Short mmCIF file of C-alpha atoms in Angstrom, two decimals:
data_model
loop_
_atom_site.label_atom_id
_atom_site.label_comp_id
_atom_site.label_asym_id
_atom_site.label_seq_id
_atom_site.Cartn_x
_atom_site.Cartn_y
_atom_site.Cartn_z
CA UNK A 781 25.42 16.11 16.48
CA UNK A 782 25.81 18.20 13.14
CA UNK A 783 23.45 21.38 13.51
CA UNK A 784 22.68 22.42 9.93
CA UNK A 785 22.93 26.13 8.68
CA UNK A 786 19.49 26.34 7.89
CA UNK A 787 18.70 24.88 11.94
CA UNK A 788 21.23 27.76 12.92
CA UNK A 789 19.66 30.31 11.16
CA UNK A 790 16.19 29.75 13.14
CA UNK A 791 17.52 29.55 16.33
CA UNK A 792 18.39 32.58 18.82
CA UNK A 793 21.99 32.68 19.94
CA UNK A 794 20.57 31.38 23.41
CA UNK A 795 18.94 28.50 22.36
CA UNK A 796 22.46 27.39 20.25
CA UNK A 797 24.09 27.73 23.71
CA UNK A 798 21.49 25.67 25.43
CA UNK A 799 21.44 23.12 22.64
CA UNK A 800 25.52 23.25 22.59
CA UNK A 801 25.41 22.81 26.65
CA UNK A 802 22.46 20.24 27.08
CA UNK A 803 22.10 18.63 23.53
CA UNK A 804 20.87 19.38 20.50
CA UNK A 805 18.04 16.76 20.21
CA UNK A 806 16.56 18.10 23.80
CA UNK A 807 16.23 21.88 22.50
CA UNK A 808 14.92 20.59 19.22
CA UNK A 809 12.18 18.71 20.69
CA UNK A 810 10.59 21.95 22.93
CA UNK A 811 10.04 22.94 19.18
CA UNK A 812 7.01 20.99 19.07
CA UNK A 813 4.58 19.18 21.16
CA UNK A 814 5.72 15.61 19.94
CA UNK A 815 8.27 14.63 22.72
CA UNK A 816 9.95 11.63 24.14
CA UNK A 817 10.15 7.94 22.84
CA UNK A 818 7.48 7.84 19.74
CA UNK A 819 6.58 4.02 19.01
CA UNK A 820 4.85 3.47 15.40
CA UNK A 821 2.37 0.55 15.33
CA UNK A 822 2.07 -0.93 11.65
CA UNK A 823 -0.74 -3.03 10.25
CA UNK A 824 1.90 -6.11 9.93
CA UNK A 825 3.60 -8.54 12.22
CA UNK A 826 6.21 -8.81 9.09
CA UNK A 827 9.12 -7.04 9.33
CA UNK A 828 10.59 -7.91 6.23
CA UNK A 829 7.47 -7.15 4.39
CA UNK A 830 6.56 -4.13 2.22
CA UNK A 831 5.36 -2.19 5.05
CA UNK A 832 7.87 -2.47 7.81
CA UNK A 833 10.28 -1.09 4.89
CA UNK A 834 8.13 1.69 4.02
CA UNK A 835 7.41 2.60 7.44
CA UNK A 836 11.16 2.52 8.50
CA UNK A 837 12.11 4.37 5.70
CA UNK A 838 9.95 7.12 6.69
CA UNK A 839 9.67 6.88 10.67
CA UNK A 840 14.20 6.86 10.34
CA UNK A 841 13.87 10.59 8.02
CA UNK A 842 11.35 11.47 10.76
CA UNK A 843 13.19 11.15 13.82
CA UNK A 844 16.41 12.51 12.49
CA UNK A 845 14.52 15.58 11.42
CA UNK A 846 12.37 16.08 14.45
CA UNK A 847 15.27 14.44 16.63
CA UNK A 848 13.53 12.01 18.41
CA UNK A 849 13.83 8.82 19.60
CA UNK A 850 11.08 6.72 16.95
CA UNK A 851 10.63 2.66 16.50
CA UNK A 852 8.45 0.89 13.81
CA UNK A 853 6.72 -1.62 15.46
CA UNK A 854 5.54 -4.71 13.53
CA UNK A 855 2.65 -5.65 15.69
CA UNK A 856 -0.40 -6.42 13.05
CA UNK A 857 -3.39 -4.77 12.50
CA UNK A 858 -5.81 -5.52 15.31
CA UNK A 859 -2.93 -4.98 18.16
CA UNK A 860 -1.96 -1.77 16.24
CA UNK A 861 -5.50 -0.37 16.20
CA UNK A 862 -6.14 -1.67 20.05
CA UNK A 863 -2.65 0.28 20.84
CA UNK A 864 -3.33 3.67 19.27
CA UNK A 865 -6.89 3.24 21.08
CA UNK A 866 -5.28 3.49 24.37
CA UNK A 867 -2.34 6.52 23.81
CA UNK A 868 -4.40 10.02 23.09
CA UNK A 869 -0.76 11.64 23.96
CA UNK A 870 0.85 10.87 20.85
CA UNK A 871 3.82 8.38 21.63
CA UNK A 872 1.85 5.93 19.68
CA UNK A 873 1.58 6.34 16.17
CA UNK A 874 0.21 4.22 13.45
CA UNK A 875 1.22 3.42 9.74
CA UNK A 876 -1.14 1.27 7.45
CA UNK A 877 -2.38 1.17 4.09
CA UNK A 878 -5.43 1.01 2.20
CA UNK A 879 -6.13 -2.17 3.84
CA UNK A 880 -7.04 0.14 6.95
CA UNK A 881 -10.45 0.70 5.46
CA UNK A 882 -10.67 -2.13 2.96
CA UNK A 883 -10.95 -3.89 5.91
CA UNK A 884 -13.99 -2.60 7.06
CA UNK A 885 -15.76 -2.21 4.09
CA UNK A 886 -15.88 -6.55 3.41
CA UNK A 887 -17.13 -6.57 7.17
CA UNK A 888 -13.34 -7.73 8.47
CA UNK A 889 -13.67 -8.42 12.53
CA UNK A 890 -11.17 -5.66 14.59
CA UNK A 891 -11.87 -2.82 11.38
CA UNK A 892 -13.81 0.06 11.95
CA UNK A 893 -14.55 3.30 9.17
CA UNK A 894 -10.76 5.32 10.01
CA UNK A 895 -12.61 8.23 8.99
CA UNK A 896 -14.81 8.17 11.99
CA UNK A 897 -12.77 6.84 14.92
CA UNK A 898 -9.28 7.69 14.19
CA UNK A 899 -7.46 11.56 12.33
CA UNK A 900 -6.26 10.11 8.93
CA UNK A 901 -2.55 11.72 8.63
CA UNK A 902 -0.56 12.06 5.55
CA UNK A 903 0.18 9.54 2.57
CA UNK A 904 3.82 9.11 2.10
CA UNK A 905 4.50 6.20 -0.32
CA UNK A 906 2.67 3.74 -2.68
CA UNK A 907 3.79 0.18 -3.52
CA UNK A 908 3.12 0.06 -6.96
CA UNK A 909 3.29 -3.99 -7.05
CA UNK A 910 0.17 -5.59 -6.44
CA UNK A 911 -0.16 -8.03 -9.40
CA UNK A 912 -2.01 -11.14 -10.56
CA UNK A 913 -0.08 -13.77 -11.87
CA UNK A 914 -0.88 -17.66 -13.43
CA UNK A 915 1.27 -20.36 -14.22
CA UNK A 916 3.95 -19.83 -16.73
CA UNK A 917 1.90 -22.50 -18.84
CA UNK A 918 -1.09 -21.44 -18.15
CA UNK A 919 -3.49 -21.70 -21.64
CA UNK A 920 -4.68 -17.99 -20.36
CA UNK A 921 -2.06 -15.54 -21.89
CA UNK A 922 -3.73 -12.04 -20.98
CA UNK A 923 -6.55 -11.24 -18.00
CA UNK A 924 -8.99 -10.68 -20.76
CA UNK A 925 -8.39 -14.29 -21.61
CA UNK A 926 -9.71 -14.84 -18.35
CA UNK A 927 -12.46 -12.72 -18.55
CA UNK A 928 -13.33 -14.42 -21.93
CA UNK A 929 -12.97 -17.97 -20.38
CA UNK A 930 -15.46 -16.70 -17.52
CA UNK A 931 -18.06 -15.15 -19.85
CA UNK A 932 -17.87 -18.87 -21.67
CA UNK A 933 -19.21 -20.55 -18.54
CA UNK A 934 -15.33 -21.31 -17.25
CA UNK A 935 -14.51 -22.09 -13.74
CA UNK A 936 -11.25 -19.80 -12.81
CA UNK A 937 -10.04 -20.33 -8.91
CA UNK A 938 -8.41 -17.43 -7.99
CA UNK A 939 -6.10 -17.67 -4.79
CA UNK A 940 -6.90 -14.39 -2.46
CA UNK A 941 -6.25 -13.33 0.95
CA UNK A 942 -9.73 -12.45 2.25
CA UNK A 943 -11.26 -8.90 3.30
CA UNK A 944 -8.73 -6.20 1.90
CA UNK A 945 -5.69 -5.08 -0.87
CA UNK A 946 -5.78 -8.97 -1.60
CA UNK A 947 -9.09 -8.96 -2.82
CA UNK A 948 -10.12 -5.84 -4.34
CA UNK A 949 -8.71 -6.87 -7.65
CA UNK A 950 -10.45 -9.97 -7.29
CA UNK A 951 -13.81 -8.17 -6.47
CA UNK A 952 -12.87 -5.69 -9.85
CA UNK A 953 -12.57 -8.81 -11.97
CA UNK A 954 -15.94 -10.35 -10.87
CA UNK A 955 -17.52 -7.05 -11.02
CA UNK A 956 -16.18 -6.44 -14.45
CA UNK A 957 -17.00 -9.65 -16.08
CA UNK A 958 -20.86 -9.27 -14.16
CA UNK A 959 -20.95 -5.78 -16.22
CA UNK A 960 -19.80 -7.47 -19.77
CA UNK A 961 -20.79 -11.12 -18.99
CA UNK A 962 -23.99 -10.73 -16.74
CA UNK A 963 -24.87 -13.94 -14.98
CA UNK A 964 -21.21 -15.48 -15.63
CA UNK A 965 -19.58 -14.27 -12.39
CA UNK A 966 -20.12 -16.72 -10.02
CA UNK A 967 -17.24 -18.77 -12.66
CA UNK A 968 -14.66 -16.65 -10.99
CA UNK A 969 -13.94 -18.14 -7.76
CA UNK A 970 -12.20 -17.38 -4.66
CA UNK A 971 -9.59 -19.49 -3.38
CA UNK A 972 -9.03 -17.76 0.02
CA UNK A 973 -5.58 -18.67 2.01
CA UNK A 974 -3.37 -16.68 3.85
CA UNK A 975 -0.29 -15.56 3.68
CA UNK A 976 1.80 -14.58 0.18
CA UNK A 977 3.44 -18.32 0.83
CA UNK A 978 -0.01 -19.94 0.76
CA UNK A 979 -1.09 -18.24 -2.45
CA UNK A 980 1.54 -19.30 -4.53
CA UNK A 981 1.42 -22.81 -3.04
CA UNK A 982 -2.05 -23.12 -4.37
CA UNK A 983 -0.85 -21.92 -7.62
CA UNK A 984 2.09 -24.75 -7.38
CA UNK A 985 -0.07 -27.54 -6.46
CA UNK A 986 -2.99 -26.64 -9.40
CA UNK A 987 -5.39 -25.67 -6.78
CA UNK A 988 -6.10 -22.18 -7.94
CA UNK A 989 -5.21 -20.68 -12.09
CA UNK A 990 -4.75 -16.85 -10.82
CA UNK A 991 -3.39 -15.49 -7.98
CA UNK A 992 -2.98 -12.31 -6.69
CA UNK A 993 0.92 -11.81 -5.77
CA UNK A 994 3.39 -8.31 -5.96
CA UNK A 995 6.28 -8.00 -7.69
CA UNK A 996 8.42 -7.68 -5.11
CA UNK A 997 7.86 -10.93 -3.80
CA UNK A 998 6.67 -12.89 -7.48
CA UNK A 999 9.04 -11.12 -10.23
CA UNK A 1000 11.91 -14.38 -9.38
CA UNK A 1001 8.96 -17.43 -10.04
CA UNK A 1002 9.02 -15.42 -13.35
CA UNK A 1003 12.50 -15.74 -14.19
CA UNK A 1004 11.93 -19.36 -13.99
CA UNK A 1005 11.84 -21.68 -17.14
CA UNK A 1006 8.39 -23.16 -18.30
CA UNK A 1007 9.07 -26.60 -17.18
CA UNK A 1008 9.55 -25.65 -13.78
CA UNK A 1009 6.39 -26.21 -11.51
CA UNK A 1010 7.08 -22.64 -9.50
CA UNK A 1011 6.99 -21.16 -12.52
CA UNK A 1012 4.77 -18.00 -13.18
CA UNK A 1013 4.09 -14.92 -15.42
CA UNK A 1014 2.36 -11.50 -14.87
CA UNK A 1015 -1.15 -11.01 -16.27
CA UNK A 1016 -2.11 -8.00 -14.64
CA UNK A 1017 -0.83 -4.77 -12.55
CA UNK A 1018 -3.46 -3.35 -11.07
CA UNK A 1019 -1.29 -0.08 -10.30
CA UNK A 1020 -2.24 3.44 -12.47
CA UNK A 1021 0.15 3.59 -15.67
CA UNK A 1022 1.71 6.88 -14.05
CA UNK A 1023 2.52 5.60 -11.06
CA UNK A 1024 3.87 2.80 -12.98
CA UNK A 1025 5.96 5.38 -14.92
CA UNK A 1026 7.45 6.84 -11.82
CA UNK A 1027 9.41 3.35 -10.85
CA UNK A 1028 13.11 3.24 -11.81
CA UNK A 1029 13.35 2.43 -15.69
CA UNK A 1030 15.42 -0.49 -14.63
CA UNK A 1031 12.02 -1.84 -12.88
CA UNK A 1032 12.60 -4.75 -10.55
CA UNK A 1033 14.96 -7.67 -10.53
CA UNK A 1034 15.43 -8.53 -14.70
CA UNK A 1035 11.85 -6.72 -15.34
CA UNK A 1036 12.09 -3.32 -16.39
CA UNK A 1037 9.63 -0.56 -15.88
CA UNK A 1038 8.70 -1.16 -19.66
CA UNK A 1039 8.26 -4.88 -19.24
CA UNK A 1040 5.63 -3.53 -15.97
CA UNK A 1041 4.17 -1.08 -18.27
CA UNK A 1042 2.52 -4.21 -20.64
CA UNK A 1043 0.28 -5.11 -17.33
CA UNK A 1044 -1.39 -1.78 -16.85
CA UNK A 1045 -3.79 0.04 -17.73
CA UNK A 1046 -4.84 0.48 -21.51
CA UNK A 1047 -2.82 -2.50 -22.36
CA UNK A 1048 -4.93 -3.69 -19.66
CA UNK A 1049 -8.69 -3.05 -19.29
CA UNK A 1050 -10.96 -4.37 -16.37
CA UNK A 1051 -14.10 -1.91 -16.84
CA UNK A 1052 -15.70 -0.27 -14.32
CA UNK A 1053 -18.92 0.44 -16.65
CA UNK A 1054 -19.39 3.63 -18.70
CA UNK A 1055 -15.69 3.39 -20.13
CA UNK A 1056 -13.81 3.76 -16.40
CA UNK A 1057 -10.67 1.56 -16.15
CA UNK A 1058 -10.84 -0.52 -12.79
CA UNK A 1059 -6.78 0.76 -11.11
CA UNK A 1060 -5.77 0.77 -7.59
CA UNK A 1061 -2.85 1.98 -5.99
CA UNK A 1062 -1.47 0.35 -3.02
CA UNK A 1063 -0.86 3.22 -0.57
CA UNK A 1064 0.69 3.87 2.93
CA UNK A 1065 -0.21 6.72 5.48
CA UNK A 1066 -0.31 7.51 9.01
CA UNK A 1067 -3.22 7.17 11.62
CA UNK A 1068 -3.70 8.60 14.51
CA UNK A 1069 -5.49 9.01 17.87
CA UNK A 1070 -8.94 10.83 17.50
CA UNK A 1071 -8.03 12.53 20.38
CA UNK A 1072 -4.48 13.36 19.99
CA UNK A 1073 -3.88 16.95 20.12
CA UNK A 1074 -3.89 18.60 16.44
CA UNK A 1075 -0.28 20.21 17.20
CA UNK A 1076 1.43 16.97 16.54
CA UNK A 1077 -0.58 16.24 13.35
CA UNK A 1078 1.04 19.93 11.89
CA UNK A 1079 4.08 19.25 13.27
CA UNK A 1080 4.23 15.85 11.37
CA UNK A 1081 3.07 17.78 8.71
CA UNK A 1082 5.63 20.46 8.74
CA UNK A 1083 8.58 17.62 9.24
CA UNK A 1084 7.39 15.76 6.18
CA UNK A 1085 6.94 18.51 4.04
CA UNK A 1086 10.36 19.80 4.78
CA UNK A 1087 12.08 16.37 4.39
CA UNK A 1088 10.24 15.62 0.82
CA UNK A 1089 11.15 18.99 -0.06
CA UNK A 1090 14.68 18.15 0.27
CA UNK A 1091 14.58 15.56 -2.18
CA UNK A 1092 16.85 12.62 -0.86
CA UNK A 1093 13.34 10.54 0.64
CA UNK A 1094 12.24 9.96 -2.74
CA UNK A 1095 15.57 7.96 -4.15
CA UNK A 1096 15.54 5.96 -0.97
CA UNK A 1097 11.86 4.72 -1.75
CA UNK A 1098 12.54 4.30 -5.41
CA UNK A 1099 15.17 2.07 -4.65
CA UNK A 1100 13.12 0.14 -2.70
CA UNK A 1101 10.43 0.16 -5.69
CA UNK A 1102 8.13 2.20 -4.10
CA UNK A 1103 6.74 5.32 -5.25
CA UNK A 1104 6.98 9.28 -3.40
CA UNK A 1105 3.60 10.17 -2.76
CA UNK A 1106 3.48 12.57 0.22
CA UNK A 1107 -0.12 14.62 0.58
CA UNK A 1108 -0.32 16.29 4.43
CA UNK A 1109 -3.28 15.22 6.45
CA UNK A 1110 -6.25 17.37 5.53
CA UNK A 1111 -5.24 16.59 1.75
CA UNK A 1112 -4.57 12.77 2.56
CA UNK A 1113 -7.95 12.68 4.03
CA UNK A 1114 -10.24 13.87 1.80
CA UNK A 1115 -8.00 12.10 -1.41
CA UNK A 1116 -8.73 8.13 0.91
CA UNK A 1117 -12.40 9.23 1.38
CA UNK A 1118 -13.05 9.91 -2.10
CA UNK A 1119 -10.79 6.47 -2.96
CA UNK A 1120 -12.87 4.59 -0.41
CA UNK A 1121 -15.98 5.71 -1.83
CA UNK A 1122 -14.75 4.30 -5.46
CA UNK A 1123 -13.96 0.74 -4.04
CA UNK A 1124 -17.54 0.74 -1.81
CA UNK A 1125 -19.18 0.19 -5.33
CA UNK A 1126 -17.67 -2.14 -6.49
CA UNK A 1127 -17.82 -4.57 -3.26
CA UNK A 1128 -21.72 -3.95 -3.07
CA UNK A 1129 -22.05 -4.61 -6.74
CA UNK A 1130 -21.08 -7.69 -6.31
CA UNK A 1131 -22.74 -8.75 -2.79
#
């Protein structure tokens, strides 16, 4: 293994000869109390989903830098949660996103408030994709179409996953059109499925008019021509217009970052009462053990700092179309508190 200049420099001549005569990676990891094989649970049984790739992406920069063996580990929310229950030590690990608390807040079964049983580590990434899409024919060109169509006494079936990122857009629209359209938003009306497959199925066989989609995995049904029955278009980003601004101006697939930029916020307005713009950004962080001992939270913290510092993270994830957005832990924490707080609102305002 390559020992860098700046590793040399902090290292006593005795400790170059150990890590020369035993290995590199097993001096290295006396640095810090993290040791051993480090698994990291994720939130999704996918692993070709958007947050396996963030994770790895990460968890790979992690392990090089802290030398240590580390594995992402697709096994879904509820088994990740039950697994970083049982391991106080720290060789279990946990990345999620907002999800995590969304969860709890619509009552999900297996989600409890993160702030209270688990230490909320840093953010490192957001997906800037989660969108809203209708047919490619659809008579509703813009979301405030939709919103008008509502307030009229229209019904518009919109095809959701149930109880987290899925359906706090949905839960901004309703509470949005109950603020400008009082009485009207019972019109908008869940169509609640599954999977990303199932949602756009509904929206193929006309059983739902909006669905909520990304652009990752909905920017090719929009390449498609009118006639075509998997056809779609964008109505609505519900990503801030800077973070949309951060993505690589050649955006995604054959729609640029400009082309994103007409789905955001002010082009797009979903009102949160007293002039506040409904956004949400879809972001990933790390959770942890309550019990875990608070070395290994700095020491993530120090490793991440350094490696975002350096710079080369950030093109990997903006390759990927996701956007750099490391805070450490004690930052992280009190940032998703405050965002949680935001997104209560709106779910009791419209229970």
């Amino acid at each position: 293994m390559t020992v860098s200049k700046k590793t040399l420099a902090g290292l006593s001549s005795a400790v170059v000869m150990a890590s020369m005569t035993f290995g590199a990676g097993v001096a290295m990891a006396q640095d810090g109390p993290l040791r051993g094989n480090i698994r990291v649970v994720i939130g999704s049984t996918s692993t070709g989903g958007d947050t396996y790739q963030n994770s790895t992406i990460v968890v790979d920069k992690l392990a090089e830098q802290l030398d240590l063996n580390m594995k992402v580990d697709a096994v879904g929310a509820s088994s990740a949660f039950r697994t970083l229950d049982r391991d106080s030590r720290g060789n279990t690990l946990m990345i999620f996103h907002d999800q995590s608390y969304l969860g709890y807040l619509y009552g999900v079964e297996g989600y409890d408030n993160i702030f209270e049983k688990y230490t909320v580590g840093p953010t490192v990434a957001i997906n800037p994709g989660n969108a809203y899409l209708v047919p490619k024919n659809s008579p509703y060109e813009t979301l405030n179409d939709i919103i008008e169509a509502v307030g009229n006494g229209e019904e518009v079936r919109v095809a959701i996953q149930p109880g987290g990122v899925s359906e706090i857009g949905f839960s901004a629209l309703k509470n949005a059109i109950s603020i400008e359209h009082p009485g009207q938003e019972d019109n908008l009306v869940a169509v609640n499925t599954g999977s990303q497959s199932d949602k756009n199925q509904q929206l193929f066989d006309g059983q739902a008019d909006l669905i909520n989609g990304t652009v990752q995995a909905n920017e090719q049904y929009t390449r498609l021509p009118e006639d075509d029955q998997k056809a779609m278009r964008f109505v609505w980003l519900t990503a801030r217009q800077d973070t949309i601004e951060q993505a690589p101006e050649e955006g995604l697939g054959q729609t640029t970052r400009e082309q994103l930029l007409e789905y955001v916020e002010p082009n797009v307005h979903v009102t949160m009462g007293d002039d506040e713009t409904f956004t949400f950004d879809k972001e990933f962080f790390f959770l942890y053990n309550k019990d875990m001992d608070p070395a290994i939270v700095d020491q993530i913290d120090e490793a991440l700092t350094e490696i975002y510092a350096e710079g080369e993270i950030q093109e990997v994830q903006k390759n990927s179309f996701f956007i750099p957005n490391f805070k450490p832990s004690d930052e992280a924490s009190e940032y998703l508190q405050e965002k949680m707080s935001r997104y209560e609102e709106i779910i009791e305002n419209i229970q």
